[in-house]
mmCIF file of C-alpha atoms in Angstrom:
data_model
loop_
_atom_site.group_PDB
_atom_site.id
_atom_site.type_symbol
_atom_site.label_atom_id
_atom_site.label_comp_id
_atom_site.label_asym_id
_atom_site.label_seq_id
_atom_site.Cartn_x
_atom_site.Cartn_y
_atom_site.Cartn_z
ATOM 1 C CA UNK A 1 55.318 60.086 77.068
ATOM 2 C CA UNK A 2 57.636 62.951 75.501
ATOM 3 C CA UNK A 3 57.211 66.647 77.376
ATOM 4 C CA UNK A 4 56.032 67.710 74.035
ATOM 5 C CA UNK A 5 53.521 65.723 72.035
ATOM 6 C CA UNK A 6 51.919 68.055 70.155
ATOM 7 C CA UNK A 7 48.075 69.224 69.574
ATOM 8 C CA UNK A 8 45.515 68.226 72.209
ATOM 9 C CA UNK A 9 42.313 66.633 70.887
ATOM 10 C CA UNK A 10 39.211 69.403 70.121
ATOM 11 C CA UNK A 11 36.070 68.006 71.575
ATOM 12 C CA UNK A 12 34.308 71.864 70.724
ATOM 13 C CA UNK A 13 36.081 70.941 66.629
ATOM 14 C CA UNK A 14 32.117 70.341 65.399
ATOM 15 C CA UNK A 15 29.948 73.728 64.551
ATOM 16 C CA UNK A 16 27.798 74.604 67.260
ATOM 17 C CA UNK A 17 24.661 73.537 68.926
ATOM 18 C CA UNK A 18 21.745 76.113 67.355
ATOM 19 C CA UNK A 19 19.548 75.677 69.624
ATOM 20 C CA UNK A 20 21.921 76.436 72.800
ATOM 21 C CA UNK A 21 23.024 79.435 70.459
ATOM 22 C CA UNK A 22 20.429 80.803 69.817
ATOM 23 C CA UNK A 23 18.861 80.638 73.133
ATOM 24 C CA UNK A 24 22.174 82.570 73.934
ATOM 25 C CA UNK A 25 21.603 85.045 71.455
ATOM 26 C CA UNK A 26 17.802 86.036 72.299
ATOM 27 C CA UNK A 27 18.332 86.239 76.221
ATOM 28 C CA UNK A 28 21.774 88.308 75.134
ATOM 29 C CA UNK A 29 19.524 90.606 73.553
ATOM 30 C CA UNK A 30 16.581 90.619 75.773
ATOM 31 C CA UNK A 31 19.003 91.813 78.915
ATOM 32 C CA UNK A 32 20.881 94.621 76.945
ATOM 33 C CA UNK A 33 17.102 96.332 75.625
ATOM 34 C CA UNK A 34 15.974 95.928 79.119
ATOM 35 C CA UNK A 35 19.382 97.936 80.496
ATOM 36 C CA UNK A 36 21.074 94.858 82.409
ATOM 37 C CA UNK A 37 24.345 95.249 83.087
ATOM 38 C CA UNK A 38 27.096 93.227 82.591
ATOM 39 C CA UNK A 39 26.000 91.313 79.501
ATOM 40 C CA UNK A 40 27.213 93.324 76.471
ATOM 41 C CA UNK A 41 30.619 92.994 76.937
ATOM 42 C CA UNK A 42 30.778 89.125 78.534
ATOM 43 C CA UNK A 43 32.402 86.302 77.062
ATOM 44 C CA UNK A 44 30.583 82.982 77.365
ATOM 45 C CA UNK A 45 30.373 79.391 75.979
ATOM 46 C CA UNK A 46 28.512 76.376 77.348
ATOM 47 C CA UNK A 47 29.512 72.944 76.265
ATOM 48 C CA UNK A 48 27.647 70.036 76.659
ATOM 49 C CA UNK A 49 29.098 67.142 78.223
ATOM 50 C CA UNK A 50 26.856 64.188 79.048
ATOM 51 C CA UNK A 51 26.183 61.525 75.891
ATOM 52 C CA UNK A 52 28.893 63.050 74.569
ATOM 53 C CA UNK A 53 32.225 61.836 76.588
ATOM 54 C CA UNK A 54 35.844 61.216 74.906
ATOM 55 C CA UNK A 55 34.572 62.287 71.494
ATOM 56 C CA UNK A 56 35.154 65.778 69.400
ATOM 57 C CA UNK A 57 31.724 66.743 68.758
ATOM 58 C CA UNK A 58 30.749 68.182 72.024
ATOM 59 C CA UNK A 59 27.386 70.058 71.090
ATOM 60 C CA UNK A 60 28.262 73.554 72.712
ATOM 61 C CA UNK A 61 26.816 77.506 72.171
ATOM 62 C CA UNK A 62 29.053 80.639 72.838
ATOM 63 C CA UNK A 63 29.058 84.227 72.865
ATOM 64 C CA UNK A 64 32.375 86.595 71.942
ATOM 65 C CA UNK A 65 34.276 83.000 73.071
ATOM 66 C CA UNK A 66 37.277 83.682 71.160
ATOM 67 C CA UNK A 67 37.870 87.285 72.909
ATOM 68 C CA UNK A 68 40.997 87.429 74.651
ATOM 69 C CA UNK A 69 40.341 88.647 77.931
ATOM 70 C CA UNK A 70 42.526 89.580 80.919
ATOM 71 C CA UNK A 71 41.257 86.441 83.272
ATOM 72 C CA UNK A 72 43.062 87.071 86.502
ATOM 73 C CA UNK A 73 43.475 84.184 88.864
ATOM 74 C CA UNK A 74 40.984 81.808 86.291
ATOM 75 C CA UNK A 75 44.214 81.026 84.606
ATOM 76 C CA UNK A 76 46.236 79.173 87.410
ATOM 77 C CA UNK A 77 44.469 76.289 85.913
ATOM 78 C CA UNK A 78 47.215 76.211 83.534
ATOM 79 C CA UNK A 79 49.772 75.989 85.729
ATOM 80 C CA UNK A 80 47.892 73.807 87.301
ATOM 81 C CA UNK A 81 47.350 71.495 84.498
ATOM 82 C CA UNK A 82 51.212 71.675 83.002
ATOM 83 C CA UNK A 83 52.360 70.713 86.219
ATOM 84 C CA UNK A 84 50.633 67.459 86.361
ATOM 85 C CA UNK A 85 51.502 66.977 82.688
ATOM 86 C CA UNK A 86 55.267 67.359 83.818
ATOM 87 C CA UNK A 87 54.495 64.793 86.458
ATOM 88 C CA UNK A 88 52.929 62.502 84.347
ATOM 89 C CA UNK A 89 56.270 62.862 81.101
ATOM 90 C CA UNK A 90 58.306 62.348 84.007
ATOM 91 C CA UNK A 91 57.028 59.484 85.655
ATOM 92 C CA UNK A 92 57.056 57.444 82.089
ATOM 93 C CA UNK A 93 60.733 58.843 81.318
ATOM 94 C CA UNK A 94 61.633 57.087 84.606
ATOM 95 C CA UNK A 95 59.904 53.812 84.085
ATOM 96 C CA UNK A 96 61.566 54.030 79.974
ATOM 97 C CA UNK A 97 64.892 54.113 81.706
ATOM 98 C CA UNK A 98 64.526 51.965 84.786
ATOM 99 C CA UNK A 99 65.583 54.606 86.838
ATOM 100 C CA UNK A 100 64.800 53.880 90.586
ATOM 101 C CA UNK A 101 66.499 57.212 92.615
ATOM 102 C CA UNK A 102 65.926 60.699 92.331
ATOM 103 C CA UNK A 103 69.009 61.439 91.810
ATOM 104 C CA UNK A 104 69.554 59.678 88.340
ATOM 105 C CA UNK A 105 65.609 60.547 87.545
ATOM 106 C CA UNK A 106 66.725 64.383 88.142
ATOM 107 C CA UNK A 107 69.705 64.057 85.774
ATOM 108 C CA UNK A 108 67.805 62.347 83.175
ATOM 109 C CA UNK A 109 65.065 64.707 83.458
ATOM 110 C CA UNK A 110 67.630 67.371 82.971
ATOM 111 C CA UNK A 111 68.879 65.702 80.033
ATOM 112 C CA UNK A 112 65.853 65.384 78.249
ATOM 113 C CA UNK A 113 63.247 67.664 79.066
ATOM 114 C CA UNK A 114 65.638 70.587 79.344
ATOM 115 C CA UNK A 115 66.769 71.144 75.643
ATOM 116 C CA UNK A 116 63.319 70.128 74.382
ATOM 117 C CA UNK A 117 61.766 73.108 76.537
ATOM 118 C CA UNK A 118 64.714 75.308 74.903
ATOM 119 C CA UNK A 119 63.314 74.456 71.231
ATOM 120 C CA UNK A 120 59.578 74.863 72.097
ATOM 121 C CA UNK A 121 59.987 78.258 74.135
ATOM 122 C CA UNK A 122 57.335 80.426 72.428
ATOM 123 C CA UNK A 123 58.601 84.119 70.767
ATOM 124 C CA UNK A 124 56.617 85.681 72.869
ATOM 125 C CA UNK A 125 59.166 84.823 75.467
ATOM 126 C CA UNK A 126 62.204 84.637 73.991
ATOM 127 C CA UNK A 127 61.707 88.100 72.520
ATOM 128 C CA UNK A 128 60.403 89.554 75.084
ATOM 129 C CA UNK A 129 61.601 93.378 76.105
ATOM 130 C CA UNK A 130 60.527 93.039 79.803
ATOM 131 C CA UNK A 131 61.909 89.467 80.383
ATOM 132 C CA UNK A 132 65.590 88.823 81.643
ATOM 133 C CA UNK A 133 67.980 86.641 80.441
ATOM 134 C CA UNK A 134 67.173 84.676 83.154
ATOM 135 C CA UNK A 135 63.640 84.478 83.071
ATOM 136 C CA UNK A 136 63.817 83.514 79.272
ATOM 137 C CA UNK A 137 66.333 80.701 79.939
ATOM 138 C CA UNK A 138 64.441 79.197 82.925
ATOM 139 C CA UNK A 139 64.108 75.641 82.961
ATOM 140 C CA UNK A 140 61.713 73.592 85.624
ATOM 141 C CA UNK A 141 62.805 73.460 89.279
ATOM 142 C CA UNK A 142 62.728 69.565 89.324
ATOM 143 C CA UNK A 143 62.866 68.639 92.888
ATOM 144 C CA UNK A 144 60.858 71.285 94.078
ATOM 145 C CA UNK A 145 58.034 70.259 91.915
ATOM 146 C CA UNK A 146 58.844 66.125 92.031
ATOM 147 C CA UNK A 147 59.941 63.858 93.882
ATOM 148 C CA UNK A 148 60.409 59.748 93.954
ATOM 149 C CA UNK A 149 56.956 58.451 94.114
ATOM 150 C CA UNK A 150 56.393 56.257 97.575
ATOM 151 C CA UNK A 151 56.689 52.700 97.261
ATOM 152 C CA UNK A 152 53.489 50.911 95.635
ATOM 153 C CA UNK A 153 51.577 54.341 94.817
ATOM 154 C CA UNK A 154 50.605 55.271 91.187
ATOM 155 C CA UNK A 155 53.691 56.913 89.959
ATOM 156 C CA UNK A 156 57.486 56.108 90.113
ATOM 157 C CA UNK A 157 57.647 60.395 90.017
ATOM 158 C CA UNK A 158 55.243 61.987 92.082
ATOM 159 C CA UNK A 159 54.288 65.559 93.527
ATOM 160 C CA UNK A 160 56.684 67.133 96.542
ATOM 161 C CA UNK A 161 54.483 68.089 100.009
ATOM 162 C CA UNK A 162 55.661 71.686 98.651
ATOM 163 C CA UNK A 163 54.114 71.216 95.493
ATOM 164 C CA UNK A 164 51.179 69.180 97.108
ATOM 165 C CA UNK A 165 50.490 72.402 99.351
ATOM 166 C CA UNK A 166 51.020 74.957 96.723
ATOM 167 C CA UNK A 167 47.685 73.207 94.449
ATOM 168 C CA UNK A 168 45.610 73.373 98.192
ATOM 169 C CA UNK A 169 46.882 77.182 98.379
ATOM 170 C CA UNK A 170 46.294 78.033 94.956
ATOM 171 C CA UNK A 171 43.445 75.871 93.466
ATOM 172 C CA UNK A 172 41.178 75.536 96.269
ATOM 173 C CA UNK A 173 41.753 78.049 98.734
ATOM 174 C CA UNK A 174 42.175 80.170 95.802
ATOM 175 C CA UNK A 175 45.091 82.429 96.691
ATOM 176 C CA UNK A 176 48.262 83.632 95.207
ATOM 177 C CA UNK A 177 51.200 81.863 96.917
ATOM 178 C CA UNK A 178 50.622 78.549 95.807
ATOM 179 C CA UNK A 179 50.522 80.227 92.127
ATOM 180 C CA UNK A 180 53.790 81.791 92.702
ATOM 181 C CA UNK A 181 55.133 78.715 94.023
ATOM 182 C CA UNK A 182 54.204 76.519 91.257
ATOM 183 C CA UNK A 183 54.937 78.775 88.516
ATOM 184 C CA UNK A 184 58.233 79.299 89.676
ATOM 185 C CA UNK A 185 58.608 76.136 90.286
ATOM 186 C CA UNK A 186 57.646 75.333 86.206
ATOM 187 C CA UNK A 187 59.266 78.827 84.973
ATOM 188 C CA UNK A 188 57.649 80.405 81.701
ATOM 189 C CA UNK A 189 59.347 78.250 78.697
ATOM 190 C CA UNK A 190 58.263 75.147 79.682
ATOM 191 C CA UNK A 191 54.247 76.566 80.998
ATOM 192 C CA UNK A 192 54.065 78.809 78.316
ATOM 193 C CA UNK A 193 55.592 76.514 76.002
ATOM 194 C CA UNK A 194 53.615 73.487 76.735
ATOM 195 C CA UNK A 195 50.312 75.316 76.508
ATOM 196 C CA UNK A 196 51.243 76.560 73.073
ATOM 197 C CA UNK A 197 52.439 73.070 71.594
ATOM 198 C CA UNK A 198 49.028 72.112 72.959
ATOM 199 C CA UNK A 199 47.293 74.129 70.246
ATOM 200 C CA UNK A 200 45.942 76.266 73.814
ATOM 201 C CA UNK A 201 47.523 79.292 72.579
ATOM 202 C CA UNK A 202 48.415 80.918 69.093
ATOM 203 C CA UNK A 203 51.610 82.590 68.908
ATOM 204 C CA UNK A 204 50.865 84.300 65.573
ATOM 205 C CA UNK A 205 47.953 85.801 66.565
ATOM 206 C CA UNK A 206 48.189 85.628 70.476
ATOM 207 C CA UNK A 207 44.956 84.164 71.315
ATOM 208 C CA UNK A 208 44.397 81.588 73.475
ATOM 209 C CA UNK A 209 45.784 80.421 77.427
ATOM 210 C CA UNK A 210 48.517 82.989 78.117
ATOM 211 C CA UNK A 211 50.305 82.732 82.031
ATOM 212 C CA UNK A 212 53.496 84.849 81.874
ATOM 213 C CA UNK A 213 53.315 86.448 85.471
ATOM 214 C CA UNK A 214 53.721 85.103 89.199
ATOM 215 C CA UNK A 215 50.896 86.678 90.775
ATOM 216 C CA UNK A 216 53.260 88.654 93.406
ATOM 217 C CA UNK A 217 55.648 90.465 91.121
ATOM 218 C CA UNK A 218 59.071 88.926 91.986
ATOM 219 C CA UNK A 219 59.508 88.255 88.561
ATOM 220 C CA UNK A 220 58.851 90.699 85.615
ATOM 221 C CA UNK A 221 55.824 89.427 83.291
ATOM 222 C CA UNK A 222 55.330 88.683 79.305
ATOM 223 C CA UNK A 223 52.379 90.882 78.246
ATOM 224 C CA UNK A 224 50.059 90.184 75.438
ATOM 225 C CA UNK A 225 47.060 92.391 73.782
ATOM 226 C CA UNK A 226 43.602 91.313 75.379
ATOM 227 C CA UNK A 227 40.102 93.511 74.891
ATOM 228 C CA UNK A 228 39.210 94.366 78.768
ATOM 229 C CA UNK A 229 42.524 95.832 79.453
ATOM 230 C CA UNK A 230 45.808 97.234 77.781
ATOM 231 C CA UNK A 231 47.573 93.970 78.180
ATOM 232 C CA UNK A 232 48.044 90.925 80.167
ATOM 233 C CA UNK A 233 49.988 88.859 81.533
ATOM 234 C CA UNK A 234 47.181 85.871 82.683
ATOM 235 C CA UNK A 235 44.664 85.899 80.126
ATOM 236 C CA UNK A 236 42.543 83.638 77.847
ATOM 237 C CA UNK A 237 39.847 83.072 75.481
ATOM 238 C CA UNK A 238 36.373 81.467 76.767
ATOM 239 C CA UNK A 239 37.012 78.599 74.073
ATOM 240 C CA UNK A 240 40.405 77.612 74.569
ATOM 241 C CA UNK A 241 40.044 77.318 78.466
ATOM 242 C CA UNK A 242 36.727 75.434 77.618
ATOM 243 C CA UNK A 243 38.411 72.931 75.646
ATOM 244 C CA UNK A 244 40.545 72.623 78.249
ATOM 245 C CA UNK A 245 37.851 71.658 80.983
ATOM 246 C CA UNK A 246 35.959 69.764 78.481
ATOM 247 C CA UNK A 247 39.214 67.340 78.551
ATOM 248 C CA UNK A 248 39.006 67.594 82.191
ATOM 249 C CA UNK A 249 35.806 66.553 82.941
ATOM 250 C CA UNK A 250 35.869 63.841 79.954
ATOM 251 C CA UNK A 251 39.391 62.572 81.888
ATOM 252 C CA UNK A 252 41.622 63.726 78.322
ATOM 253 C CA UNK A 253 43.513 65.788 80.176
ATOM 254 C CA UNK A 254 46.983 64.157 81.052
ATOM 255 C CA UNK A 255 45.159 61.298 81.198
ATOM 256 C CA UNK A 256 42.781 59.814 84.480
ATOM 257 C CA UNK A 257 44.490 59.888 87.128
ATOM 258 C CA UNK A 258 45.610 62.829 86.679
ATOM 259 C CA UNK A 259 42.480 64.543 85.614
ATOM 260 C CA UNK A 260 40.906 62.660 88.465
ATOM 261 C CA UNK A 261 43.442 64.684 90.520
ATOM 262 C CA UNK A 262 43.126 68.298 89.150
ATOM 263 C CA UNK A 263 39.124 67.861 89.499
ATOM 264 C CA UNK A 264 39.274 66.238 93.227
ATOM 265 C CA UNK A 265 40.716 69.938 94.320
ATOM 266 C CA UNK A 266 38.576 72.347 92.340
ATOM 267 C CA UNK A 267 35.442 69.982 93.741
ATOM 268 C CA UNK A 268 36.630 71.673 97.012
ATOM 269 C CA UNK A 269 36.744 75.298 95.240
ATOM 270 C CA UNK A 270 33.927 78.340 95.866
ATOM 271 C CA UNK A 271 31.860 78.588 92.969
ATOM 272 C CA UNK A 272 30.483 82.413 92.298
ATOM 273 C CA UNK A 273 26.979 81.323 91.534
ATOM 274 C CA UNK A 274 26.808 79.381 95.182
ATOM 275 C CA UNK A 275 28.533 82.030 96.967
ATOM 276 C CA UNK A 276 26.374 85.102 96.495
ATOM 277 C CA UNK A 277 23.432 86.354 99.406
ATOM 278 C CA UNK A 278 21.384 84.967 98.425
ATOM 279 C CA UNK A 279 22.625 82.423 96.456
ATOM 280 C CA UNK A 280 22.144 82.657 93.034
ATOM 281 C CA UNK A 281 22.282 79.077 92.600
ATOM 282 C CA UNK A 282 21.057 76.932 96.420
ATOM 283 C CA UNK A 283 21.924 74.097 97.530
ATOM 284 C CA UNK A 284 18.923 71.387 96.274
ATOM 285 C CA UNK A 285 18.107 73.592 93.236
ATOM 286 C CA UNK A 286 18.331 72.346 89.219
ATOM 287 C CA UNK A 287 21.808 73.628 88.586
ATOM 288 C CA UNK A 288 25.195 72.672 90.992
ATOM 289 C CA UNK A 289 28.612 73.965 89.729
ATOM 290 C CA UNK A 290 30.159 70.546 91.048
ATOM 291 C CA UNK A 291 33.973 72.067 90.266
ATOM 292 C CA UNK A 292 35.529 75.605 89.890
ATOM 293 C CA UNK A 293 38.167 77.972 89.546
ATOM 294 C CA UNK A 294 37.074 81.676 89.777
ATOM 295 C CA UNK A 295 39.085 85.048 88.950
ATOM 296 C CA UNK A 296 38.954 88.331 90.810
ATOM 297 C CA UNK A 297 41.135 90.773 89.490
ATOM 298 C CA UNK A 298 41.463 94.851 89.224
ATOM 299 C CA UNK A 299 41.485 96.036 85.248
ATOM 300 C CA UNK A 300 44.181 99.300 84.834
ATOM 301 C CA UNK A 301 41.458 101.658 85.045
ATOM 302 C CA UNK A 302 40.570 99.935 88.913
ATOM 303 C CA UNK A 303 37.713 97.893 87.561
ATOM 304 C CA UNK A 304 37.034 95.034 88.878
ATOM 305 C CA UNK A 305 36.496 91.870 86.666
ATOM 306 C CA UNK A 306 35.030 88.742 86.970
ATOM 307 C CA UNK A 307 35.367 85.143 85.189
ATOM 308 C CA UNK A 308 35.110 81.828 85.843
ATOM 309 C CA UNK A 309 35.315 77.765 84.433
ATOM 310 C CA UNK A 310 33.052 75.385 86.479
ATOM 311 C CA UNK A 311 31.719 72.171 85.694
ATOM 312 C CA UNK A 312 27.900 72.464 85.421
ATOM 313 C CA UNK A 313 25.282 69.325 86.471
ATOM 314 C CA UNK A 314 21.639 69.779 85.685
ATOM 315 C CA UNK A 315 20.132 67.813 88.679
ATOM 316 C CA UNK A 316 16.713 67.376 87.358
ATOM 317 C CA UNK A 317 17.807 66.437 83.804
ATOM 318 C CA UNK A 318 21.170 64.550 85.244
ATOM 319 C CA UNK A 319 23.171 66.323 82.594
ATOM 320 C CA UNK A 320 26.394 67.605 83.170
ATOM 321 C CA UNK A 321 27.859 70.827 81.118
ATOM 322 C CA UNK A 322 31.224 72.823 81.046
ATOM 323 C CA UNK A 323 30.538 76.689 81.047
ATOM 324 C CA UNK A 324 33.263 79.652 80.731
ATOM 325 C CA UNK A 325 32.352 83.372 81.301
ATOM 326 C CA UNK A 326 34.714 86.453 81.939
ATOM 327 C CA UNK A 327 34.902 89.786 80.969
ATOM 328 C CA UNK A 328 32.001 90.539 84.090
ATOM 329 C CA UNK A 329 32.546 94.225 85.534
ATOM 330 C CA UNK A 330 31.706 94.330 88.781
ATOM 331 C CA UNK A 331 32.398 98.052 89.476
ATOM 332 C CA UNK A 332 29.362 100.029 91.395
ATOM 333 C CA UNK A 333 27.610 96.553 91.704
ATOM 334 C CA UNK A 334 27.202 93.644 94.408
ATOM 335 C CA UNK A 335 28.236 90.306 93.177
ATOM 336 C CA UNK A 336 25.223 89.388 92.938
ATOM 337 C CA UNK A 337 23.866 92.084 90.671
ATOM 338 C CA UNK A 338 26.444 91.282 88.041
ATOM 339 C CA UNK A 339 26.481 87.728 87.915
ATOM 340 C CA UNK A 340 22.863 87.438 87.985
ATOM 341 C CA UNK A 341 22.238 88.263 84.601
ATOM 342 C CA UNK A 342 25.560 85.855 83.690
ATOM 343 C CA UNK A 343 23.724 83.369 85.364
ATOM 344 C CA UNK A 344 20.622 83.835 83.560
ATOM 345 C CA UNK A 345 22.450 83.464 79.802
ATOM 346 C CA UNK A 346 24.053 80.467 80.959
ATOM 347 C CA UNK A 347 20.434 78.587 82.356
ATOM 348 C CA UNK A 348 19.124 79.773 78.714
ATOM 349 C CA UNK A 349 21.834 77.963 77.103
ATOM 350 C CA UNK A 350 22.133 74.605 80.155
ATOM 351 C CA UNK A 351 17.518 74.378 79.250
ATOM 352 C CA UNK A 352 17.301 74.919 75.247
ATOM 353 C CA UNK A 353 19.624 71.665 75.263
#
């Protein structure tokens, strides 16, 4: 499979699902009259999932989804998800070729992948004031994110223990190092890159998944315009990053194994909705948010803002959803008090299906 194959499928492409809209839209309403914070300003859609596997017409309702909002540590996913993707072109380049040692797979990988990331490097990093040279010319760190696969397993390329431990770090003990590691590992032009030849991300209007900083600082970041802060350098829309778990959870994304993979460690995740005293969701109730990835991050005016992707199952109904919210301020509020009213929308939406 080439490193760049152009647009993922849609499965949100349809119009939306009134019903699941407008049950959005009332309970929007009803919280603001009655005062409730956190709900004027959030960014939510809920996609539907079950019945509706592999295909484009996902039945889904949404709120301010295509707001581009600073998403803090939500957005590893992406890094995440292009380095399996660079497992997965890499693993087929080496059974095209034949090639058997990581040495010749590390050349040819070179080869190949290395002038295509050149001509796909979005604008927004190869004009970039605050990137170096070096930063805009960075090309994957092969053999610290792949290595020869072991004998009989699933791929002829496979993850490094390095790599292996920076996804546990990062994606389901949720902290920064592993994010460092792995983007660093990918550099900007080919993550950045990827996730706009996706269709993930619109250069001409910069909307969409945008990860142009390490999470530590060590290297300088590509900022873009988002509506909770000045700028950012992890951000998204609620859409985009939905399409992106719908593909997930439908195993689109990369392809199964793979998306078996990437769900297997954000199974293991904290969920917001489970982790709150009390919790907002318990164990044994109707709704379980079966997989996760959460962000916790400080706005420039010392906010702190909340958002979050989890895959949704309805226990009594047996349907399964994908839901997206950010944009939740936290500040002067347990976690409980803000996301309690998130949570609310989103049961609106998950029982007028």
């Amino acid at each position: 499979m080439p490193l760049f194959s152009g647009p993922v499928d849609d499965p949100l492409a349809f119009n939306n699902n009134p019903p699941m809209q407008n049950a959005l839209d009332t309970t929007r309403q009803q919280l603001s009259n009655a005062g409730t914070p956190t709900v004027d300003d959030l960014a939510v859609i809920v996609v539907a999932l079950t019945g509706f596997e592999g295909g484009l017409n996902h039945p889904w309702g949404a709120i301010r989804d295509q707001d581009e909002c600073y998403s803090a540590s939500l957005i590893k996913i992406a890094a995440m998800y292009t380095a399996f993707d660079l497992r997965a072109s890499a693993d087929q380049l080496a059974i095209d070729q034949g090639l058997t040692t990581w040495p010749a797979i590390e050349a040819a990988l070179q080869a190949t992948f290395d002038p295509d990331i050149a001509t796909h490097t979005p604008s927004l990093i190869n004009a970039s004031t605050d990137l170096r040279d070096e930063d805009k010319g960075r090309r994957p760190d092969y053999s610290a994110v792949l290595q020869l696969g072991a004998p009989g397993g699933d791929f002829t390329v496979d993850f490094t223990p390095g790599q292996v431990s920076a996804f546990e770090n990062m994606m389901v003990q949720q902290h920064s190092q592993g994010a460092t590691t792995t983007i660093h590992g990918l550099g900007y032009p080919y993550l950045d890159g990827k996730i706009a030849d996706d269709g993930l991300f619109d250069s001409t209007s910069s909307e969409g998944l945008w990860l142009a900083g390490d999470y530590a600082g060590i290297w300088p970041a590509a900022r873009i315009s988002c509506v909770n802060d000045v700028d950012t350098a992890q951000g998204t829309t609620a859409r985009q990053l939905a399409r992106l778990l719908t593909l997930l959870a439908d195993d689109k994304l990369v392809g199964p194994l793979s998306s078996q993979g990437m769900k297997e460690r954000m199974a293991r995740a904290g969920k917001f909705f489970e982790s709150t005293t009390p919790p907002i969701w318990p164990a044994g109730g109707q709704f379980v948010a079966t997989h996760g990835k959460v962000g916790i991050g400080s706005l420039k005016t010392s906010q702190t803002v909340l958002s979050e992707g989890i895959l949704v199952s309805d226990t009594v109904r047996n349907r399964s959803f994908a839901v997206v919210y950010q944009n939740v301020i936290q500040d002067g509020l347990t976690r409980r008090q803000a996301l309690v009213p998130v949570a609310t929308l989103i049961e609106a939406a998950l029982n007028a299906f």
